[in-house]
Amino acid sequence: GISTLLNDGQAYDAIVNTVTSPQYYSASKLYTEEFYELVRSRLNGNGVYSSWFDLNIDREGISIMLNTLEKVFTHCRYFLLTTAYFNVACSREPLNYLSSKSITERTDRSHLESQLHQFGFEDGFSETMSALEMRFDDHFFQSSSSDITTLDFPAIEFVVARAGDERMTALKLEQAIVRNIEYRRDTAFGISRWKRSCQTVARMSGLRFEGC
């Protein structure tokens, strides 16, 4: 991935990193400030970088990764896939959803809506993704989360090399999910919309929420 981006000079609409987590030395360079800057330089103006993370890199490791991403990219959004697995989408420009109809038309009539319905997401693309979006606040971040990871100082490697408290990280991630649900309860346009959002999160996470 690094050599391709360094050598081809091509710009892309999307760059997707599905490489294993920085738990492993061979992959840790793909989580550095320098790599994210390289990715940003190879994205078209509205291009998007997508990656993932899980609880195995510990709460401090997640904090370092998110801080490094947000130092390089102006706009980042995070999405729940399970209680232990999350998606990242970052860009230089605001990340706004197109309508499901527009996405379907741009993807050669891929029947996006019918696919979402098939898997039980009746509200469609935009509502589903909005429901799954996560915010990480100061209750989640470690006190050392101002660190970033670079090639010269790979802070994330030092964190994941330690035996982290995976159980505590899982608990903190669950608490972050619950706070997101409660935040939406206070800000959603109507209780029925909040309930649908809550049910989507419950289905993906396996968690249960009061009033959902």
Short mmCIF file of C-alpha atoms in Angstrom, two decimals:
data_model
loop_
_atom_site.label_atom_id
_atom_site.label_comp_id
_atom_site.label_asym_id
_atom_site.label_seq_id
_atom_site.Cartn_x
_atom_site.Cartn_y
_atom_site.Cartn_z
CA GLY A 1 0.00 0.00 0.00
CA ILE A 2 2.74 2.48 0.88
CA SER A 3 4.87 1.70 -2.18
CA THR A 4 1.87 1.99 -4.52
CA LEU A 5 0.90 5.40 -3.18
CA LEU A 6 4.52 6.60 -3.26
CA ASN A 7 5.21 5.48 -6.81
CA ASP A 8 2.11 5.79 -8.97
CA GLY A 9 1.18 9.46 -8.38
CA GLN A 10 -2.46 8.73 -9.16
CA ALA A 11 -5.34 10.40 -7.34
CA TYR A 12 -8.25 8.32 -6.06
CA ASP A 13 -11.84 8.94 -5.03
CA ALA A 14 -11.45 6.41 -2.22
CA ILE A 15 -8.60 4.61 -0.46
CA VAL A 16 -9.67 1.74 1.77
CA ASN A 17 -7.37 0.17 4.35
CA THR A 18 -8.41 -3.35 5.34
CA VAL A 19 -4.96 -4.34 6.58
CA THR A 20 -4.72 -5.91 10.01
CA SER A 21 -4.59 -3.67 13.08
CA PRO A 22 -1.40 -2.06 14.47
CA GLN A 23 -1.21 -4.93 16.91
CA TYR A 24 1.30 -6.26 14.42
CA TYR A 25 4.59 -4.49 13.67
CA SER A 26 4.28 -5.04 9.92
CA ALA A 27 1.01 -3.06 9.83
CA SER A 28 1.78 -0.29 12.32
CA LYS A 29 3.27 2.04 9.69
CA LEU A 30 -0.20 2.30 8.14
CA TYR A 31 -1.41 4.12 11.26
CA THR A 32 1.18 6.92 11.33
CA GLU A 33 0.85 10.63 10.61
CA GLU A 34 3.17 10.24 7.61
CA PHE A 35 1.03 7.51 6.05
CA TYR A 36 -2.18 9.48 6.54
CA GLU A 37 -0.51 12.51 4.92
CA LEU A 38 0.50 10.33 1.98
CA VAL A 39 -3.08 9.05 1.68
CA ARG A 40 -4.45 12.60 1.82
CA SER A 41 -2.07 13.68 -0.97
CA ARG A 42 -3.40 10.87 -3.21
CA LEU A 43 -7.10 11.61 -2.70
CA ASN A 44 -9.15 13.72 -5.08
CA GLY A 45 -10.69 16.87 -3.60
CA ASN A 46 -13.71 15.08 -2.17
CA GLY A 47 -11.94 11.75 -1.78
CA VAL A 48 -12.50 9.55 1.26
CA TYR A 49 -10.13 7.39 3.29
CA SER A 50 -11.76 4.45 5.05
CA SER A 51 -10.25 2.16 7.67
CA TRP A 52 -11.24 0.24 10.80
CA PHE A 53 -10.22 -0.41 14.37
CA ASP A 54 -11.18 -2.75 17.18
CA LEU A 55 -10.83 -3.00 20.93
CA ASN A 56 -7.66 -5.13 20.65
CA ILE A 57 -5.50 -2.01 20.39
CA ASP A 58 -6.70 -0.84 23.81
CA ARG A 59 -8.43 2.41 24.70
CA GLU A 60 -5.17 4.38 24.66
CA GLY A 61 -4.26 2.94 21.25
CA ILE A 62 -7.65 3.93 19.85
CA SER A 63 -7.21 7.44 21.27
CA ILE A 64 -3.80 7.79 19.62
CA MET A 65 -5.13 6.52 16.29
CA LEU A 66 -8.11 8.90 16.28
CA ASN A 67 -5.94 11.87 17.27
CA THR A 68 -3.47 11.08 14.49
CA LEU A 69 -6.26 10.80 11.93
CA GLU A 70 -7.83 14.08 13.04
CA LYS A 71 -4.51 15.89 12.88
CA VAL A 72 -4.21 15.02 9.17
CA PHE A 73 -7.84 15.03 7.99
CA THR A 74 -10.18 17.93 8.61
CA HIS A 75 -13.27 15.74 8.73
CA CYS A 76 -13.63 12.26 10.23
CA ARG A 77 -16.70 10.20 11.09
CA TYR A 78 -16.84 6.93 13.02
CA PHE A 79 -19.38 4.13 12.74
CA LEU A 80 -20.40 1.22 14.92
CA LEU A 81 -20.23 -2.23 13.32
CA THR A 82 -20.20 -4.28 16.53
CA THR A 83 -19.30 -3.46 20.14
CA ALA A 84 -15.72 -4.41 19.27
CA TYR A 85 -15.36 -3.29 15.66
CA PHE A 86 -15.67 0.20 14.17
CA ASN A 87 -15.34 1.92 10.79
CA VAL A 88 -13.54 5.19 10.10
CA ALA A 89 -14.22 7.56 7.18
CA CYS A 90 -12.07 10.69 6.75
CA SER A 91 -11.73 13.43 4.14
CA ARG A 92 -10.43 16.94 3.58
CA GLU A 93 -14.02 18.00 2.83
CA PRO A 94 -17.23 17.55 4.87
CA LEU A 95 -18.63 14.02 4.66
CA ASN A 96 -22.27 14.41 3.66
CA TYR A 97 -24.63 11.63 2.63
CA LEU A 98 -26.20 11.48 -0.80
CA SER A 99 -29.74 10.16 -0.95
CA SER A 100 -30.17 6.41 -1.34
CA LYS A 101 -31.66 7.07 -4.78
CA SER A 102 -28.58 9.04 -5.87
CA ILE A 103 -26.24 6.34 -4.59
CA THR A 104 -28.24 3.65 -6.38
CA GLU A 105 -28.13 5.63 -9.63
CA ARG A 106 -24.37 6.16 -9.34
CA THR A 107 -23.66 2.49 -8.67
CA ASP A 108 -25.22 1.07 -11.81
CA ARG A 109 -28.60 0.30 -10.24
CA SER A 110 -27.19 -1.86 -7.49
CA HIS A 111 -30.58 -1.93 -5.71
CA LEU A 112 -29.07 -0.52 -2.54
CA GLU A 113 -32.42 -0.07 -0.86
CA SER A 114 -33.53 -3.65 -1.48
CA GLN A 115 -30.21 -4.90 -0.12
CA LEU A 116 -30.64 -2.83 3.04
CA HIS A 117 -34.20 -4.12 3.46
CA GLN A 118 -33.02 -7.68 2.91
CA PHE A 119 -30.76 -7.35 5.95
CA GLY A 120 -33.43 -5.67 8.05
CA PHE A 121 -32.45 -1.99 7.69
CA GLU A 122 -35.85 -0.64 6.72
CA ASP A 123 -34.97 3.05 7.11
CA GLY A 124 -32.57 3.10 4.16
CA PHE A 125 -28.95 4.14 3.78
CA SER A 126 -28.85 7.65 5.27
CA GLU A 127 -30.94 6.87 8.35
CA THR A 128 -29.06 3.62 8.99
CA MET A 129 -25.64 5.26 8.76
CA SER A 130 -26.79 8.17 10.94
CA ALA A 131 -27.96 5.69 13.56
CA LEU A 132 -24.62 3.87 13.53
CA GLU A 133 -22.46 7.00 13.74
CA MET A 134 -20.38 7.28 16.92
CA ARG A 135 -19.00 10.26 18.82
CA PHE A 136 -16.04 9.71 21.14
CA ASP A 137 -15.88 12.17 24.01
CA ASP A 138 -13.58 12.90 26.94
CA HIS A 139 -15.12 10.08 28.96
CA PHE A 140 -13.59 7.63 26.51
CA PHE A 141 -10.16 9.11 25.78
CA GLN A 142 -7.18 8.25 27.94
CA SER A 143 -5.27 11.06 29.68
CA SER A 144 -2.38 10.50 27.24
CA SER A 145 -4.60 10.71 24.21
CA SER A 146 -2.91 13.91 23.03
CA ASP A 147 -0.19 11.64 21.64
CA ILE A 148 -0.03 10.91 17.95
CA THR A 149 1.91 8.16 16.21
CA THR A 150 4.68 8.90 13.70
CA LEU A 151 7.40 6.92 11.97
CA ASP A 152 9.98 8.44 14.32
CA PHE A 153 7.85 7.95 17.42
CA PRO A 154 5.41 5.07 16.84
CA ALA A 155 3.42 5.66 20.03
CA ILE A 156 0.69 3.23 19.00
CA GLU A 157 3.23 0.40 18.79
CA PHE A 158 4.30 0.97 22.37
CA VAL A 159 0.69 0.84 23.54
CA VAL A 160 -0.34 -2.31 21.69
CA ALA A 161 2.90 -4.06 22.69
CA ARG A 162 1.73 -3.91 26.30
CA ALA A 163 -0.85 -6.33 27.60
CA GLY A 164 -3.82 -3.98 27.51
CA ASP A 165 -6.97 -4.38 29.57
CA GLU A 166 -9.26 -5.60 26.79
CA ARG A 167 -12.15 -6.07 29.20
CA MET A 168 -11.92 -2.46 30.38
CA THR A 169 -11.67 -1.22 26.79
CA ALA A 170 -14.79 -3.23 25.88
CA LEU A 171 -16.63 -1.71 28.85
CA LYS A 172 -15.60 1.84 27.90
CA LEU A 173 -16.68 1.27 24.28
CA GLU A 174 -20.06 0.02 25.49
CA GLN A 175 -20.40 3.10 27.69
CA ALA A 176 -19.56 5.29 24.69
CA ILE A 177 -22.30 3.56 22.67
CA VAL A 178 -24.82 4.11 25.48
CA ARG A 179 -23.88 7.82 25.71
CA ASN A 180 -24.43 8.15 21.96
CA ILE A 181 -27.89 6.60 22.31
CA GLU A 182 -28.76 8.96 25.18
CA TYR A 183 -27.44 11.94 23.22
CA ARG A 184 -29.75 11.01 20.34
CA ARG A 185 -32.70 10.63 22.73
CA ASP A 186 -32.23 14.30 23.64
CA THR A 187 -31.64 15.58 20.10
CA ALA A 188 -33.71 13.31 17.80
CA PHE A 189 -36.74 14.68 15.98
CA GLY A 190 -39.38 12.64 17.75
CA ILE A 191 -39.33 9.55 19.92
CA SER A 192 -40.31 7.19 17.06
CA ARG A 193 -37.24 8.22 15.06
CA TRP A 194 -35.07 7.74 18.16
CA LYS A 195 -36.52 4.28 18.71
CA ARG A 196 -35.75 3.23 15.14
CA SER A 197 -32.20 4.53 15.52
CA CYS A 198 -31.87 2.77 18.86
CA GLN A 199 -33.12 -0.51 17.42
CA THR A 200 -30.54 -0.34 14.63
CA VAL A 201 -27.74 0.16 17.15
CA ALA A 202 -29.11 -2.61 19.37
CA ARG A 203 -29.19 -4.98 16.43
CA MET A 204 -25.58 -4.28 15.44
CA SER A 205 -24.14 -4.16 18.95
CA GLY A 206 -26.18 -6.80 20.74
CA LEU A 207 -26.75 -4.30 23.56
CA ARG A 208 -30.14 -3.44 25.02
CA PHE A 209 -31.28 0.08 25.86
CA GLU A 210 -34.07 1.34 28.10
CA GLY A 211 -37.11 2.48 26.15
CA CYS A 212 -35.72 1.20 22.86
#
